[in-house]
Short mmCIF file of C-alpha atoms and ligand atoms in Angstrom, two decimals:
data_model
loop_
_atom_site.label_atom_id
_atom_site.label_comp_id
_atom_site.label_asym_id
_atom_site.label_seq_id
_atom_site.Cartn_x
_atom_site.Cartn_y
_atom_site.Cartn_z
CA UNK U 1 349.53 246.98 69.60
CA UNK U 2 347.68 243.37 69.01
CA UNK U 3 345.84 241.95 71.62
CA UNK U 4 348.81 239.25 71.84
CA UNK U 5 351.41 241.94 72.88
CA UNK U 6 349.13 243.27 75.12
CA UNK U 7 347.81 240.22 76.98
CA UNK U 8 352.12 239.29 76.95
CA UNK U 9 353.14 242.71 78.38
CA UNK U 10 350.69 242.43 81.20
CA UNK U 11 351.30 239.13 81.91
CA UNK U 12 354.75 240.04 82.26
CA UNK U 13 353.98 242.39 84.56
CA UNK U 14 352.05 239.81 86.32
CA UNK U 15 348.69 240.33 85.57
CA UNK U 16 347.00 236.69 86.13
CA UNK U 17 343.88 237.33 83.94
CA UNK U 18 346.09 238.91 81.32
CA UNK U 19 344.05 237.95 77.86
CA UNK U 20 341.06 239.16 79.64
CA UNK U 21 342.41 242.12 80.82
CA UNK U 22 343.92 243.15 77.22
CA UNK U 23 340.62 242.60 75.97
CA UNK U 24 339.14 244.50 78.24
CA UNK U 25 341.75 247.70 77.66
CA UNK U 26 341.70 247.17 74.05
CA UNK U 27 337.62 247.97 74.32
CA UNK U 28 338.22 250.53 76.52
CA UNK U 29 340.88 252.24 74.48
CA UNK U 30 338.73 252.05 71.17
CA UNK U 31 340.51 253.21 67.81
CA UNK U 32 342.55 255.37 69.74
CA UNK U 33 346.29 253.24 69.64
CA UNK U 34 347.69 256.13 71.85
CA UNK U 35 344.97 255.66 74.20
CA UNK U 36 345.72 252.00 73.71
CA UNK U 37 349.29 252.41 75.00
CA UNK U 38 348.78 254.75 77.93
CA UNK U 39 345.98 252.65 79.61
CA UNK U 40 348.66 249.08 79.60
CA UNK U 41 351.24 251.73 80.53
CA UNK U 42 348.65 252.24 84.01
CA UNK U 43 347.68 248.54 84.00
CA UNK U 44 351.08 247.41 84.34
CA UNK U 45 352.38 250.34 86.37
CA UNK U 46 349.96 248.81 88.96
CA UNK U 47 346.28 250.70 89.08
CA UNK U 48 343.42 248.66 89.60
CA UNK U 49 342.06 247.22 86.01
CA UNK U 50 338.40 248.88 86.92
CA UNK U 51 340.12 252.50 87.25
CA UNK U 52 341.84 251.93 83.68
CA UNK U 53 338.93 250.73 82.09
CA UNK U 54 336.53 253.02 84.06
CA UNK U 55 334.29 250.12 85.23
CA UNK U 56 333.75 247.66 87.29
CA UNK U 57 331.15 244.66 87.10
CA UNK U 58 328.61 244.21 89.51
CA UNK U 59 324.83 242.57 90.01
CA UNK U 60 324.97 242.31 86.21
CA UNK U 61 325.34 246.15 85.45
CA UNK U 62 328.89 248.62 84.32
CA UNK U 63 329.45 250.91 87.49
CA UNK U 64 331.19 253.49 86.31
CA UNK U 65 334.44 254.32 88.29
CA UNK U 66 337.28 257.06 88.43
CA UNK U 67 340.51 257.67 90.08
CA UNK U 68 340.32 257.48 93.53
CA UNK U 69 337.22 256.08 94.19
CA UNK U 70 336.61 252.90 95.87
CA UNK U 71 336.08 249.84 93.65
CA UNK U 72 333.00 247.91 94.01
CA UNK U 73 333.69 244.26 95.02
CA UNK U 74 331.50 241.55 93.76
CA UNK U 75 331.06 240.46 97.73
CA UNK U 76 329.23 243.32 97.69
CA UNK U 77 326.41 242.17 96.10
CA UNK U 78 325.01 240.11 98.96
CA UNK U 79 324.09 243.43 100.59
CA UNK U 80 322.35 244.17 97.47
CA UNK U 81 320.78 241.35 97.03
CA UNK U 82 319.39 241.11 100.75
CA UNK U 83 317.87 244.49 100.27
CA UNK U 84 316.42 244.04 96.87
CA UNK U 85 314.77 240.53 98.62
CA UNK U 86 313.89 242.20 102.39
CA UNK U 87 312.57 245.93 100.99
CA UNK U 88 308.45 246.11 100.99
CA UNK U 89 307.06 246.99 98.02
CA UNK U 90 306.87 250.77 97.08
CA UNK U 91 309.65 251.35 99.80
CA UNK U 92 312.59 253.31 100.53
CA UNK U 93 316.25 252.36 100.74
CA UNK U 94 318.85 254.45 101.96
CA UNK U 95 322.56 253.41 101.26
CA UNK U 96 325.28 254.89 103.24
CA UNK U 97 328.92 254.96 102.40
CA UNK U 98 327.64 254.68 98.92
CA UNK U 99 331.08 255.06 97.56
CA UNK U 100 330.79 254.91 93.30
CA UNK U 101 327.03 253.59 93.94
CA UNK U 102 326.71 250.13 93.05
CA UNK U 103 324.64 248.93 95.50
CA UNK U 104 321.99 251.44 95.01
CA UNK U 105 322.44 251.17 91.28
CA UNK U 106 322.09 247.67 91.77
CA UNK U 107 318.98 247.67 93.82
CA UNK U 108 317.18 250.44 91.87
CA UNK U 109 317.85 248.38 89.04
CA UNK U 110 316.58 245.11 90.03
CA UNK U 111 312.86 247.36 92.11
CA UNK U 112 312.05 250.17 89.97
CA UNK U 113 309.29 250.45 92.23
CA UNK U 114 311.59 251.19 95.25
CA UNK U 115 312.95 254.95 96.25
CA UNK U 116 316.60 254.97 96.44
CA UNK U 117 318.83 257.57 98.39
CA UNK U 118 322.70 257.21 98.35
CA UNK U 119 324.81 259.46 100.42
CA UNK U 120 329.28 259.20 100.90
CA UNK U 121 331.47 262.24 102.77
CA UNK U 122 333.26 261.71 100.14
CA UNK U 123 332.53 264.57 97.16
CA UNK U 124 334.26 263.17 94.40
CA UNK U 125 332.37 259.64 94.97
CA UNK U 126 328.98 261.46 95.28
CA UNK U 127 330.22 263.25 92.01
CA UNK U 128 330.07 259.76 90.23
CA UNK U 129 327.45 258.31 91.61
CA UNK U 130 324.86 260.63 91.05
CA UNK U 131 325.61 260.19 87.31
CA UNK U 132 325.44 256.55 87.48
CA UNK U 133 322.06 256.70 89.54
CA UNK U 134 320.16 259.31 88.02
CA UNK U 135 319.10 257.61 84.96
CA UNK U 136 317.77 254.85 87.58
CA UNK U 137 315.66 257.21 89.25
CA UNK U 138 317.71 257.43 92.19
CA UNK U 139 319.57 260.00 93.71
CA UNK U 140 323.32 260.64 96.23
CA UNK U 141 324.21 263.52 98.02
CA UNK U 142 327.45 264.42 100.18
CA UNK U 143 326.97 263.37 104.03
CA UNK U 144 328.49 262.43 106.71
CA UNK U 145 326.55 259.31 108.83
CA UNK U 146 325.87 261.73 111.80
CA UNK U 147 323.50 263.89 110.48
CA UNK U 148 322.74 262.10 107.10
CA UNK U 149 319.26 262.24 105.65
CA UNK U 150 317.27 264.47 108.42
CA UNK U 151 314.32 264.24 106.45
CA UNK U 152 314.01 260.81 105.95
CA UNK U 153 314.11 259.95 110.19
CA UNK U 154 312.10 257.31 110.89
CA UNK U 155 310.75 256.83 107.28
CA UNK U 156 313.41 253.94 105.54
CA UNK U 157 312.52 250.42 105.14
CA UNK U 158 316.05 249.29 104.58
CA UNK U 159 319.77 251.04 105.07
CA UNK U 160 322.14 249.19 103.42
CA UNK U 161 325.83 249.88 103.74
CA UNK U 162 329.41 248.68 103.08
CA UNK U 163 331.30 250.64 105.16
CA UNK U 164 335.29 250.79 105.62
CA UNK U 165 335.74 248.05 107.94
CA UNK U 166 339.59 247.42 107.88
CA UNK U 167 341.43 247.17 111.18
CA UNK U 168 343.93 250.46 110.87
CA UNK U 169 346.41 248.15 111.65
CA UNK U 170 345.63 245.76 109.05
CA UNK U 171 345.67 248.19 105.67
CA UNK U 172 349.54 247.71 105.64
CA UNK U 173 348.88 244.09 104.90
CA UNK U 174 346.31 244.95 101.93
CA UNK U 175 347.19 244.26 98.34
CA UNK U 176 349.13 247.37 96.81
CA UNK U 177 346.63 247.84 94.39
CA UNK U 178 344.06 248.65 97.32
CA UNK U 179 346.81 250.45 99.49
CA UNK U 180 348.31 252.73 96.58
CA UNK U 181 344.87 253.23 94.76
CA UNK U 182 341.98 253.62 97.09
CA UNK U 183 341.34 256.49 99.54
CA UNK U 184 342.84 255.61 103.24
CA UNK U 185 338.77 256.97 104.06
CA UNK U 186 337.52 254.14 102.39
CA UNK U 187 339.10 251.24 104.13
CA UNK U 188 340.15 252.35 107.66
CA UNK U 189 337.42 251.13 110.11
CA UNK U 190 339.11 252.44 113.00
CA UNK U 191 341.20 250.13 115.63
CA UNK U 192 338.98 247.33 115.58
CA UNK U 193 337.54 247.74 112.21
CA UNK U 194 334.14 248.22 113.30
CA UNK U 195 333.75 251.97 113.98
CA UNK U 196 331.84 252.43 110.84
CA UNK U 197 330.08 249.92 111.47
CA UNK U 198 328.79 251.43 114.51
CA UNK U 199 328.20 254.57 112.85
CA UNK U 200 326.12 253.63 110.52
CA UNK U 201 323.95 251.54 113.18
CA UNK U 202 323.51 254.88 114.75
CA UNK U 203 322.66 256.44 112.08
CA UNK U 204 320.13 253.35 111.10
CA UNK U 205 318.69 253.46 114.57
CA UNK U 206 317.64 257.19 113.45
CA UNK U 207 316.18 256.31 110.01
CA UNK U 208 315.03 253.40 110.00
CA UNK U 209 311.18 252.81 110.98
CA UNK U 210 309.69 250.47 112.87
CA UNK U 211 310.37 246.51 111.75
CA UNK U 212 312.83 248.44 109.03
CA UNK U 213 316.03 246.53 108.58
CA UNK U 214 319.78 247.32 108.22
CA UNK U 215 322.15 245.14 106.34
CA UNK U 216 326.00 245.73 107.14
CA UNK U 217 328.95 243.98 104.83
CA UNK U 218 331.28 242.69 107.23
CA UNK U 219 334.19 240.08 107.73
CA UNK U 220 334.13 236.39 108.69
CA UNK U 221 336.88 237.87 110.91
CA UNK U 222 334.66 240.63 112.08
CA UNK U 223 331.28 239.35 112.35
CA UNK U 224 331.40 238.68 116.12
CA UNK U 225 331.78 242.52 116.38
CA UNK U 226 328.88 243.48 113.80
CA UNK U 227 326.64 241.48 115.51
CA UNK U 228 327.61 242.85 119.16
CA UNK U 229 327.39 246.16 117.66
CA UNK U 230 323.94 245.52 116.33
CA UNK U 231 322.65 244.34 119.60
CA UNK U 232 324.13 247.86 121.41
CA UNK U 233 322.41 249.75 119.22
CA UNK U 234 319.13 247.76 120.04
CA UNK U 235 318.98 245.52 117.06
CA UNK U 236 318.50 241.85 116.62
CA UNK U 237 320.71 240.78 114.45
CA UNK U 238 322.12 237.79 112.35
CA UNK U 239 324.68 236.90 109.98
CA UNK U 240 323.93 235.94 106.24
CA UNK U 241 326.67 234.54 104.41
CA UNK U 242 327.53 233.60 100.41
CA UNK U 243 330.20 231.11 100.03
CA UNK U 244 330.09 231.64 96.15
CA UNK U 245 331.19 235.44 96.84
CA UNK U 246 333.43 235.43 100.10
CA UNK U 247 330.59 237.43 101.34
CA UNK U 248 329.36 237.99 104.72
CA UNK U 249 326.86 240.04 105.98
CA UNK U 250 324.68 241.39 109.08
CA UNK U 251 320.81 241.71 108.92
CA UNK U 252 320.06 244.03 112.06
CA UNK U 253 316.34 244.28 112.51
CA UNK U 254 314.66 247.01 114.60
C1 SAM D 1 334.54 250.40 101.47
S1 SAM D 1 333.99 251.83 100.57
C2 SAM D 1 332.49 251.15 99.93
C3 SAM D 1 331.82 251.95 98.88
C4 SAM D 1 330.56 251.29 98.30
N1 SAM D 1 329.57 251.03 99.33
C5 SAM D 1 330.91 250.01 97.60
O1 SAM D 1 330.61 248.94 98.10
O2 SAM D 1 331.54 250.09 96.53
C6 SAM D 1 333.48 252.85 101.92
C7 SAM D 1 332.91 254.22 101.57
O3 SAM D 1 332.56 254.88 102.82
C8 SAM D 1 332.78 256.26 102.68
N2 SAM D 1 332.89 256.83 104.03
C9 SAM D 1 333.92 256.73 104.90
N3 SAM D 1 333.63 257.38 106.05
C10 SAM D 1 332.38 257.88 105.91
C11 SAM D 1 331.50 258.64 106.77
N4 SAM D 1 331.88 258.99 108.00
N5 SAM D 1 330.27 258.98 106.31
C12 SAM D 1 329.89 258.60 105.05
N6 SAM D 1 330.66 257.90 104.19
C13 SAM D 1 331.89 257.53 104.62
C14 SAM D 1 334.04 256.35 101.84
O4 SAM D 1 334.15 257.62 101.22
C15 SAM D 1 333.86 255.19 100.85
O5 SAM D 1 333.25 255.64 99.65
#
């Protein structure tokens, strides 16, 4: 198959970026023109582009991905970004909810001199990020938010997190490729969308030292409740937003 009868197949199928996207499968497929087939064949039957190329882009680097894992979203990388500016030098970041890992990949990337911890409940995304953050000197394990990280109590300069933060209600109105693609765990933030949220404010009230700082993703929608959260939990908070990435986040300081 040419890269013209791919890019027309998907675009057929409705794929806006479809020359992109058939470059992007036609690297991914290599030499292999079976391969080549059966990755469009998924493209068009509606999986995410970064599960059937096994990548997605974000903070400049490949984050590996896999089938049924979460999907990094360049929003994201305000929380990255925030950390990589706000962590002291020589300290340690913890990143809950890690999911495949990008924004601990990102932020070990960008301060080799920092110590990185990622942790998800989630075994097959712990699976996949540990390969993509051991080469970076950083390390994931599997953990719930209640009794994550013991060892590191009071210790962390930063927690960074994007957590599942859609309204229950509100994941029937998601895009299908979200819906039919990405675990219900990672997107249902309870009835009001914040319940991770508070979770991992908890568990950053626990970890974090003195003057240490958490940094949430959240909604423009949501914000309101982020920041209320924050301020339960004893934080002083404030919102940082990017208008460039859609992305909006909370700085809770303690
Ligand atoms: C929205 S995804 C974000 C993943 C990653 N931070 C990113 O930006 O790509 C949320 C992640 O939270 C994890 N998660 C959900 N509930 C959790 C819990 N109680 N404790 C730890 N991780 C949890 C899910 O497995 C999922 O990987």
């Amino acid at each position: 198959m040419t890269l013209e009868e791919a890019a027309a197949r998907l675009r057929a199928a409705g794929c806006v970026f479809a020359e992109e996207e058939a470059r992007l499968i036609a690297e991914a497929a290599g030499d292999d023109p079976r391969a080549h087939e059966s990755l469009v064949r998924r493209r068009i039957s509606g999986e995410p582009l970064e599960v059937v190329v096994g990548w997605a882009w974000f903070a400049g680097l490949r984050i590996p991905i896999a089938p049924g894992v979460f999907v990094p979203r360049r929003r994201t990388e305000l929380v990255a970004r925030l950390a990589t500016s706000l962590t002291p030098p020589g300290g340690r970041v913890v990143d809950l909810c890690c999911g495949a890992g990008a924004i601990a990949a990102a932020v070990a990337h960008a301060r080799p001199d920092l110590a990185v911890t990622a942790a998800d409940v989630d075994p097959a995304a712990v699976v996949l990020a540990s390969r993509t953050l051991a080469p970076l000197g950083a390390s994931c394990l599997v953990s719930d938010m209640d009794g994550a990280l013991p060892d590191l109590a009071g210790r962390v300069d930063t927690v960074t997190a994007c957590p599942p933060y859609v309204p229950t209600a509100q994941i029937a109105l998601m895009p299908r490729e979200a819906r039919d693609h990405e675990p219900r765990l990672a997107l249902d933030g309870g009835p009001d969308g914040a319940a991770l949220q508070r979770a991992v404010l908890a568990a950053s009230a626990r970890l974090l030292r003195a003057g240490g700082v958490a940094i949430i993703e959240t909604s423009e929608a949501l914000a309101a409740l982020t920041l209320a959260a924050a301020a339960a939990a004893g934080f002083a908070a404030d919102v940082e937003h990017d208008e460039e990435l859609g992305a909006v986040a909370v700085i809770a300081r303690r």
